[in-house]
mmCIF file of C-alpha atoms in Angstrom:
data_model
loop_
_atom_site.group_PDB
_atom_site.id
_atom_site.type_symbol
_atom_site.label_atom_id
_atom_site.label_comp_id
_atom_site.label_asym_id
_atom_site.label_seq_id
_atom_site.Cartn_x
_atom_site.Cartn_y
_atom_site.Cartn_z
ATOM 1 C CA UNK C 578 -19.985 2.243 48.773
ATOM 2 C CA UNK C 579 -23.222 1.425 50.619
ATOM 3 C CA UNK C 580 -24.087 2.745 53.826
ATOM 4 C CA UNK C 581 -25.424 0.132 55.153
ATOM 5 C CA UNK C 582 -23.554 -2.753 57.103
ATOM 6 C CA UNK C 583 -21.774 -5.440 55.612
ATOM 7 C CA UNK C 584 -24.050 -8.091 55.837
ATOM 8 C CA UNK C 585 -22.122 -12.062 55.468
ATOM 9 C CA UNK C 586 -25.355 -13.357 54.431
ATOM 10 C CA UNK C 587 -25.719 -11.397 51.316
ATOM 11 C CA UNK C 588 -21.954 -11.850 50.236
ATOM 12 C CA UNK C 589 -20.756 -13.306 47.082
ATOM 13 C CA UNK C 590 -24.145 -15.182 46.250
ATOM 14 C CA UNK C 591 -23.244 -18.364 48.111
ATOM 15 C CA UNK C 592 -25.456 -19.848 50.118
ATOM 16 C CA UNK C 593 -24.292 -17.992 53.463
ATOM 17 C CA UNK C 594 -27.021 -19.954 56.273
ATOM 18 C CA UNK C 595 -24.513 -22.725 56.117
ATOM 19 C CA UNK C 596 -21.007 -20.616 55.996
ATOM 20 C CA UNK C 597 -18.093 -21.139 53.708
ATOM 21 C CA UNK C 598 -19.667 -25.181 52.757
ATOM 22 C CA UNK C 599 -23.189 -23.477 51.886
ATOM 23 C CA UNK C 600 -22.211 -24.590 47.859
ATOM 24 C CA UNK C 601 -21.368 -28.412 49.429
ATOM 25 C CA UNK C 602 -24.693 -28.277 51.079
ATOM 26 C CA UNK C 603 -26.811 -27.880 48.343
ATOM 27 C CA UNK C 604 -24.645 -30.244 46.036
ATOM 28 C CA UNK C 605 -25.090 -33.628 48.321
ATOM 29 C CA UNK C 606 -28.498 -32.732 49.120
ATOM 30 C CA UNK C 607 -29.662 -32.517 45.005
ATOM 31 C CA UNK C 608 -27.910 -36.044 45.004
ATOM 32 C CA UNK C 609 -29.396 -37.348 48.170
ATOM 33 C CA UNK C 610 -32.923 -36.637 47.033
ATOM 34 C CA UNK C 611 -32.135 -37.874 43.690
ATOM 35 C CA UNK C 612 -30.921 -41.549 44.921
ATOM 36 C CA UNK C 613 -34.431 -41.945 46.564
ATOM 37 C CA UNK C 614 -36.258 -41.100 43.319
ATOM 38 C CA UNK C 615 -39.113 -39.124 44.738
ATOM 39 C CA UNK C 616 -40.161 -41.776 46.784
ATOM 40 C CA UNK C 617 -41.964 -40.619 50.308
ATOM 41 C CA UNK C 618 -40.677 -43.237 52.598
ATOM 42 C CA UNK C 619 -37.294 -42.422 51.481
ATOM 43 C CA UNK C 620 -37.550 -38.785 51.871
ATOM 44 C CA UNK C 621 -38.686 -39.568 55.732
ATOM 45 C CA UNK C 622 -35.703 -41.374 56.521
ATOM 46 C CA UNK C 623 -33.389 -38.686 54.850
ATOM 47 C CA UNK C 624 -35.090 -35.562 56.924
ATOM 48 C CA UNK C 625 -34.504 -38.051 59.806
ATOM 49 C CA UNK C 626 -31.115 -38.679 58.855
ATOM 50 C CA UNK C 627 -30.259 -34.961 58.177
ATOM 51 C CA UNK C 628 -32.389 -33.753 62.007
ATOM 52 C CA UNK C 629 -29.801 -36.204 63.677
ATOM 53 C CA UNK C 630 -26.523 -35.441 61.913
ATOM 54 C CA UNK C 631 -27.225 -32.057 62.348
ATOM 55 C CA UNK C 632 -28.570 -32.120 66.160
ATOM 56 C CA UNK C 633 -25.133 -34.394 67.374
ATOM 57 C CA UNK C 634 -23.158 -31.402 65.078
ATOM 58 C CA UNK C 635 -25.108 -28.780 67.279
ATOM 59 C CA UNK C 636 -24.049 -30.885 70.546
ATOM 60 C CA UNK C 637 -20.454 -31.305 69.060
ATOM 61 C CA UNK C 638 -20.208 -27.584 68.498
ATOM 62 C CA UNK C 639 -21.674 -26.612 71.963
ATOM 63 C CA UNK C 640 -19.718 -28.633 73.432
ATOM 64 C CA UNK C 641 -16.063 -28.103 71.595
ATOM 65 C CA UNK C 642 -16.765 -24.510 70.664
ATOM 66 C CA UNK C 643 -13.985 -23.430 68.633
ATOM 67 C CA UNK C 644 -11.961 -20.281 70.705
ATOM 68 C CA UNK C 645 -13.220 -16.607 69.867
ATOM 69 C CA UNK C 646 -10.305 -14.811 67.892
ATOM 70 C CA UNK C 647 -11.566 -11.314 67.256
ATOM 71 C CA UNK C 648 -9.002 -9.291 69.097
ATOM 72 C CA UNK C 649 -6.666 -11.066 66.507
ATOM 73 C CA UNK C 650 -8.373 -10.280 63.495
ATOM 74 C CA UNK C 651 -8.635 -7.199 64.585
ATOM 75 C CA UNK C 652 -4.717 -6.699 65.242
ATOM 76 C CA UNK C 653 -4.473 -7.880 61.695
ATOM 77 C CA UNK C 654 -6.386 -5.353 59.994
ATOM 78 C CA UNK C 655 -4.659 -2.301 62.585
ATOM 79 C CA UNK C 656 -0.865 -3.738 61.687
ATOM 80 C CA UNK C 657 -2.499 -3.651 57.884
ATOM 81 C CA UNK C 658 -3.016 -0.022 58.072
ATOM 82 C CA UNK C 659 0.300 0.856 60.221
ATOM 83 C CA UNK C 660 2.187 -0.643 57.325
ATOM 84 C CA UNK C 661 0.261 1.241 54.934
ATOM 85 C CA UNK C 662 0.657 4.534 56.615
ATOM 86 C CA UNK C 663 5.098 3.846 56.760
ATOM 87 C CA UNK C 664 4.487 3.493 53.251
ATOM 88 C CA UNK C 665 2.656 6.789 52.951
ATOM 89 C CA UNK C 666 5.995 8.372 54.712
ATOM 90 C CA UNK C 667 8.495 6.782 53.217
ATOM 91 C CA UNK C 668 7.038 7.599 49.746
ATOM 92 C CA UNK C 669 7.323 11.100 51.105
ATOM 93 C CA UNK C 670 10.655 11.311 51.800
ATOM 94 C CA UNK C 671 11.379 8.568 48.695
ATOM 95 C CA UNK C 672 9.809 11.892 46.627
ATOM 96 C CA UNK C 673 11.734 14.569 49.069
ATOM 97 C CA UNK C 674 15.265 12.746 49.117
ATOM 98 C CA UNK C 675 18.166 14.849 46.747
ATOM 99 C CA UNK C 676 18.841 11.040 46.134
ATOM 100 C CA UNK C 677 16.079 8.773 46.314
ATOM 101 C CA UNK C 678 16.470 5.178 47.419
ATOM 102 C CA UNK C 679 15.575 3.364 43.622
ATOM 103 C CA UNK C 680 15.882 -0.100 45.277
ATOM 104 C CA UNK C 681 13.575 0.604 47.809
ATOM 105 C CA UNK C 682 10.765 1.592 45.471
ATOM 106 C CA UNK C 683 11.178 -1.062 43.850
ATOM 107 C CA UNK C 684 11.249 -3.449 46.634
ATOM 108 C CA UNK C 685 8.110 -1.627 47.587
ATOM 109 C CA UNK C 686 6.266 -2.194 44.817
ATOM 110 C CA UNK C 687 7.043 -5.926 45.171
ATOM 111 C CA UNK C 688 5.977 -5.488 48.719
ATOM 112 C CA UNK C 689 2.370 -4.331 47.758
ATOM 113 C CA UNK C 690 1.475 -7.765 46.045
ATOM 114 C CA UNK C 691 2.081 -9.026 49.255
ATOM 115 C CA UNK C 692 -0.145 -6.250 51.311
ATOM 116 C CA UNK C 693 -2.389 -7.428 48.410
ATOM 117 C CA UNK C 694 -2.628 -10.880 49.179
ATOM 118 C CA UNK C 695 -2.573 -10.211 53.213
ATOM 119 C CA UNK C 696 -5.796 -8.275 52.338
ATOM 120 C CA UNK C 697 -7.670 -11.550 51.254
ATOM 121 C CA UNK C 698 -6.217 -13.674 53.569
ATOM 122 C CA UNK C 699 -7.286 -11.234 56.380
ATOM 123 C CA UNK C 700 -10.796 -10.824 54.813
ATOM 124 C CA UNK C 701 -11.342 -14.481 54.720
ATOM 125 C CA UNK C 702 -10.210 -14.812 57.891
ATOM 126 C CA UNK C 703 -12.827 -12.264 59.242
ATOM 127 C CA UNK C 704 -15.290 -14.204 57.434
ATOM 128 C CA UNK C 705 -14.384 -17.496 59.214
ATOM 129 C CA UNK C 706 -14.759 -15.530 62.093
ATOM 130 C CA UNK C 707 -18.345 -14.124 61.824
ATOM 131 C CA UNK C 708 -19.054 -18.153 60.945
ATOM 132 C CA UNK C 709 -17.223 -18.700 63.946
ATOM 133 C CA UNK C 710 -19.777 -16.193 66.402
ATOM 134 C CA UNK C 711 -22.853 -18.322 65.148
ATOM 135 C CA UNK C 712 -24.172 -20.334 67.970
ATOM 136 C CA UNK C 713 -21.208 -20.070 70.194
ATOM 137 C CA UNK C 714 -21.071 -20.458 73.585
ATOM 138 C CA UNK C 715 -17.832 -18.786 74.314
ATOM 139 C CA UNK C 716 -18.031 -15.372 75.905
ATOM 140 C CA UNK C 717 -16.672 -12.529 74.040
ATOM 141 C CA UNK C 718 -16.330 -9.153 74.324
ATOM 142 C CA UNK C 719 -19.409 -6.609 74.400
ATOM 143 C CA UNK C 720 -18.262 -4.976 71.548
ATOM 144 C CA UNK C 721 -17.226 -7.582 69.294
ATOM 145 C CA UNK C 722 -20.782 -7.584 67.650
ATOM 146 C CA UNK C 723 -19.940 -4.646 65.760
ATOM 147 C CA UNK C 724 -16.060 -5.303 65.515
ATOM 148 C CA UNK C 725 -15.739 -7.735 62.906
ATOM 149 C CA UNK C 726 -18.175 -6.265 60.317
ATOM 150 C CA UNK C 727 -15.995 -2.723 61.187
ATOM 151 C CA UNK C 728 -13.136 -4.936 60.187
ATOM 152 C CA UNK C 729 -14.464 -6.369 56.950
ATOM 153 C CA UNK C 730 -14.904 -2.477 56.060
ATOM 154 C CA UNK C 731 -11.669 -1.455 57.128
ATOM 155 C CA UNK C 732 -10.174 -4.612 54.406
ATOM 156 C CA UNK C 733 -12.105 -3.246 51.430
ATOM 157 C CA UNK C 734 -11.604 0.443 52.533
ATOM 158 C CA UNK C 735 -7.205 -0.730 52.910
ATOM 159 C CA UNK C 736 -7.631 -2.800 49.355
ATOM 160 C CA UNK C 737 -8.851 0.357 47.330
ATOM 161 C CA UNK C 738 -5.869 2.278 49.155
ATOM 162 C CA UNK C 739 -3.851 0.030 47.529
ATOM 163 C CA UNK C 740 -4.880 0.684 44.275
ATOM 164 C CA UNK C 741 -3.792 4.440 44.619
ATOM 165 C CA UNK C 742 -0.471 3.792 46.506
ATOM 166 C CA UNK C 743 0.682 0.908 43.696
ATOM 167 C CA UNK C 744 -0.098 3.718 41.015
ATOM 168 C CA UNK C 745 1.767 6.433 42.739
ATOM 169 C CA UNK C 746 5.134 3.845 43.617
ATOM 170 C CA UNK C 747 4.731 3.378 39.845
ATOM 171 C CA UNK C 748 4.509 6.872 39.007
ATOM 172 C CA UNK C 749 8.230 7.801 41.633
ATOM 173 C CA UNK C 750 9.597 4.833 40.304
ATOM 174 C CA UNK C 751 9.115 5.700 36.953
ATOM 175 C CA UNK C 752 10.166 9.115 37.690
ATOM 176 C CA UNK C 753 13.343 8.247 38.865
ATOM 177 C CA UNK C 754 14.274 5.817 36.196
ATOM 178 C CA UNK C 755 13.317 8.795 33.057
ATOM 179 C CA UNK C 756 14.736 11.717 34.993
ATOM 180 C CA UNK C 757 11.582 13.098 35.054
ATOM 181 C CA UNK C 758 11.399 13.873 38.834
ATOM 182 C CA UNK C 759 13.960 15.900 38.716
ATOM 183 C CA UNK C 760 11.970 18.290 36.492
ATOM 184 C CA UNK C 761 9.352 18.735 38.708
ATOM 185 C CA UNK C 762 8.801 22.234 40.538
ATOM 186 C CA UNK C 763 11.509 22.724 43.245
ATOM 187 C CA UNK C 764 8.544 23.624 45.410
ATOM 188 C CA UNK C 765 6.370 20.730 44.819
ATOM 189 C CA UNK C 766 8.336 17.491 46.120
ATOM 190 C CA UNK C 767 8.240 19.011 50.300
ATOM 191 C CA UNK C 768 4.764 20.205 49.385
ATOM 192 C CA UNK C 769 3.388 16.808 47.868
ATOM 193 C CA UNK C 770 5.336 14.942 50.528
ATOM 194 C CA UNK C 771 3.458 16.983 53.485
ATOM 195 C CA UNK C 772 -0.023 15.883 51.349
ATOM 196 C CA UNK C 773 1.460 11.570 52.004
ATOM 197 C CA UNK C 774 2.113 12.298 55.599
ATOM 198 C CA UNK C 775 -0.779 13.783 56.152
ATOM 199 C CA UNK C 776 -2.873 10.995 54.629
ATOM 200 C CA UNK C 777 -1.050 8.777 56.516
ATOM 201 C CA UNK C 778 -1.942 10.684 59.788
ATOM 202 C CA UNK C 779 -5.422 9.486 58.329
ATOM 203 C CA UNK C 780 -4.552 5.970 58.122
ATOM 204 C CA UNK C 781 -3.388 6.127 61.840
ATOM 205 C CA UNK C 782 -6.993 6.874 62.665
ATOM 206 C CA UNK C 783 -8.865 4.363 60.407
ATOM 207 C CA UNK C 784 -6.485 1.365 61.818
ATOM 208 C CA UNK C 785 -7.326 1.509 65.493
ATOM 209 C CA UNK C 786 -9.783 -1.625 66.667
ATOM 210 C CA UNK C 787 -12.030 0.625 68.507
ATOM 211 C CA UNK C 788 -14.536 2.532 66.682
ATOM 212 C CA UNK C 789 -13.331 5.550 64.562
ATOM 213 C CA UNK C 790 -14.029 8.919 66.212
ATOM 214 C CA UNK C 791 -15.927 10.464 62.962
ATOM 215 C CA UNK C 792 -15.825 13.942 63.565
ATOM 216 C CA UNK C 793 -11.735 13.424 64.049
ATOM 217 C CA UNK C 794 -11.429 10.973 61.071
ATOM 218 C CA UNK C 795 -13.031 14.396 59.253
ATOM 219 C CA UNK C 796 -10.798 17.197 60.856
ATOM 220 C CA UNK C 797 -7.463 14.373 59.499
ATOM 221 C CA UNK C 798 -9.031 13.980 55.634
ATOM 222 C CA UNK C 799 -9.844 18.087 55.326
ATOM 223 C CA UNK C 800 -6.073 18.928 56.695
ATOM 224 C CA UNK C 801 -5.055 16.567 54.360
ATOM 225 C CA UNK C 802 -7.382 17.884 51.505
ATOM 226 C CA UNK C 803 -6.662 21.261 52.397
ATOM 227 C CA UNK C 804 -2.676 20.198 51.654
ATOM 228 C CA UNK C 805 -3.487 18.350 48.317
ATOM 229 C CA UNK C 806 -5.510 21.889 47.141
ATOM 230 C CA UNK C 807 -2.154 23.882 48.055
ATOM 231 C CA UNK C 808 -0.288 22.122 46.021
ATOM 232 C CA UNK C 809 -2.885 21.926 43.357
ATOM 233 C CA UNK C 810 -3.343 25.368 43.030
ATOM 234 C CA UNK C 811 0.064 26.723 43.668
ATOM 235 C CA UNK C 812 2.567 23.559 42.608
ATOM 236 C CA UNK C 813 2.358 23.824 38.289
ATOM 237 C CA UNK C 814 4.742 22.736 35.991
ATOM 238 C CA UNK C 815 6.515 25.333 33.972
ATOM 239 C CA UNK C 816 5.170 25.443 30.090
ATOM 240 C CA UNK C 817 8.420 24.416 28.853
ATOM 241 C CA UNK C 818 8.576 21.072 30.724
ATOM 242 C CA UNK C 819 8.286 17.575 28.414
ATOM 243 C CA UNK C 820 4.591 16.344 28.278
ATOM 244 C CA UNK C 821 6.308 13.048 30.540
ATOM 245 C CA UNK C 822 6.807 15.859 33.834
ATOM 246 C CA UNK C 823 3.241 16.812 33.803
ATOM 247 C CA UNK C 824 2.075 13.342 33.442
ATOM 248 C CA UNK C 825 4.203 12.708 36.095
ATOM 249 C CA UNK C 826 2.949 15.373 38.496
ATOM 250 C CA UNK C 827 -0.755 14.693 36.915
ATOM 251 C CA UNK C 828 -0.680 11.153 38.412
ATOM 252 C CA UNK C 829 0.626 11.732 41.449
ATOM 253 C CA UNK C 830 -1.901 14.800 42.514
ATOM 254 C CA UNK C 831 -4.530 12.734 40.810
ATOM 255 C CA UNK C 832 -3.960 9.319 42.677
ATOM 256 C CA UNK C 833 -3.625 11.491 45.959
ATOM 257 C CA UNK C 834 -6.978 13.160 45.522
ATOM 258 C CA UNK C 835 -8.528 9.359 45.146
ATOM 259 C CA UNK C 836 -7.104 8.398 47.634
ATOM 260 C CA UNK C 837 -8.634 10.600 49.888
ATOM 261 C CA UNK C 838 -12.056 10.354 48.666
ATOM 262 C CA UNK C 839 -11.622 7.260 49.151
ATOM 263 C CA UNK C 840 -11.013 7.518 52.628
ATOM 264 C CA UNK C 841 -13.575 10.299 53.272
ATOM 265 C CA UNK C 842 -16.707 8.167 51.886
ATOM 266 C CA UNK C 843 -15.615 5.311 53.330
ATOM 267 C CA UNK C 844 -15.451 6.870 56.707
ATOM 268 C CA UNK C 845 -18.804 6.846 57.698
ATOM 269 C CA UNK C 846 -19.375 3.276 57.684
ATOM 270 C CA UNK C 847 -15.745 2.095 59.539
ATOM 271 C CA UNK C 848 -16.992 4.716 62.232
ATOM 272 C CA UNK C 849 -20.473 3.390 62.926
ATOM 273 C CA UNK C 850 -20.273 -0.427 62.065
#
């Protein structure tokens, strides 16, 4: 992931000077210069035309400026990563339970589609928002320059997250249903489960609206790290066990350590946009 800020007039190739309709403005102006055929006195009256409709659109949006809603987008994206970091910890003591909860992993993994769909709707809505700022007279908050495009990080930082936290659901709920779990290395379930929480404790500090203290956001990802190597180098899987209990343990470990690169890259650019 780039360094550099998120920058809405670069995204997705549209046409971003005129916001989400930039495609509808290029469209009926190709037709409106078409109906005049090239000639010059019609091409007058349409720049005429077009310096009006757009002036009494200025005056209209001066005038009825729509509210500012940053605060709320960025409520969105915290609750976004509060519900994120549950999941971390109840995943950990899903995979530290004598009798894990089946129906709730599965209801979770129904429940990330969802988180997965929130995601877009948030981004767009952060979008709509940056639209929003242009030319508006509404007083806002000194910070909110730099709030939404931390925001519009935080979403694609969350929607990678997601990627890892789907596979490992998989991976327990798959566990459970072959038995496998149950083979794992007595050790390794607390162990593992200490690694989710303290990913989680990571999430906690990526959420917050205000900007992310780096050097913190760090200390969080190495303790976390420093869990995940534990495990790594201590936590193996007997030679006797099926090749379906190492793939088991493989994924998990595996999907953990993405997770929190992840997380670690990304960090530098939620804590200074």
């Amino acid at each position: 992931m780039s360094s550099s800020v998120w920058d809405p007039e670069e995204d997705r190739g549209r046409i971003r000077r005129f916001g989400q309709q930039g495609i509808q403005v290029a469209i009926v102006g190709f037709f409106a210069f078409s109906s005049g055929q090239g000639q010059i006195h019609y091409i007058g009256h349409l720049v005429a035309s077009v310096g009006i409709g757009a002036l009494c659109g200025l005056a209209a949006h001066l005038v009825l400026a729509p509210a500012r809603h940053t605060d709320h987008r960025q409520q969105a994206v915290t609750a976004l990563y509060t519900t994120m970091g549950q999941r971390l910890t109840d995943l950990a003591d899903t995979l530290e339970a004598d009798d894990p909860a089946r129906d709730h992993l599965r209801q979770w993994r129904r429940d990330w589609r969802r988180l997965t769909a929130e995601c877009e709707r948030i981004r767009h809505t952060i979008e709509a928002e940056i639209e929003n700022g242009r030319m508006n007279p509404r007083r806002t908050t000194a910070s909110a320059g730099g709030a939404l495009p931390r925001a519009w990080e935080a979403i694609a930082v969350a929607e990678r997250s997601m990627d890892h936290l789907r596979s490992m659901t998989r991976t327990l709920d798959y566990g459970l249903d072959s038995g496998e779990l149950a083979h794992l290395p007595a050790t390794f379930r607390p162990r593992f489960g200490a690694v989710l929480r303290a990913t989680a404790r990571v999430m906690a500090e990526i959420g917050p609206a205000s900007p992310t203290d780096g050097n913190l956001t760090d200390k969080k990802i190495d303790e976390a790290s420093a869990e995940l190597e534990r495990v790594q180098q201590h936590e193996r899987v007997t030679a006797g066990a099926s090749s379906a209990t190492h793939a088991v343990q493989g994924t998990l470990v595996t999907d953990a350590g993405r997770l929190l690169a992840d997380l670690r890259s990304s960090r530098q650019d939620i804590a200074t946009s």
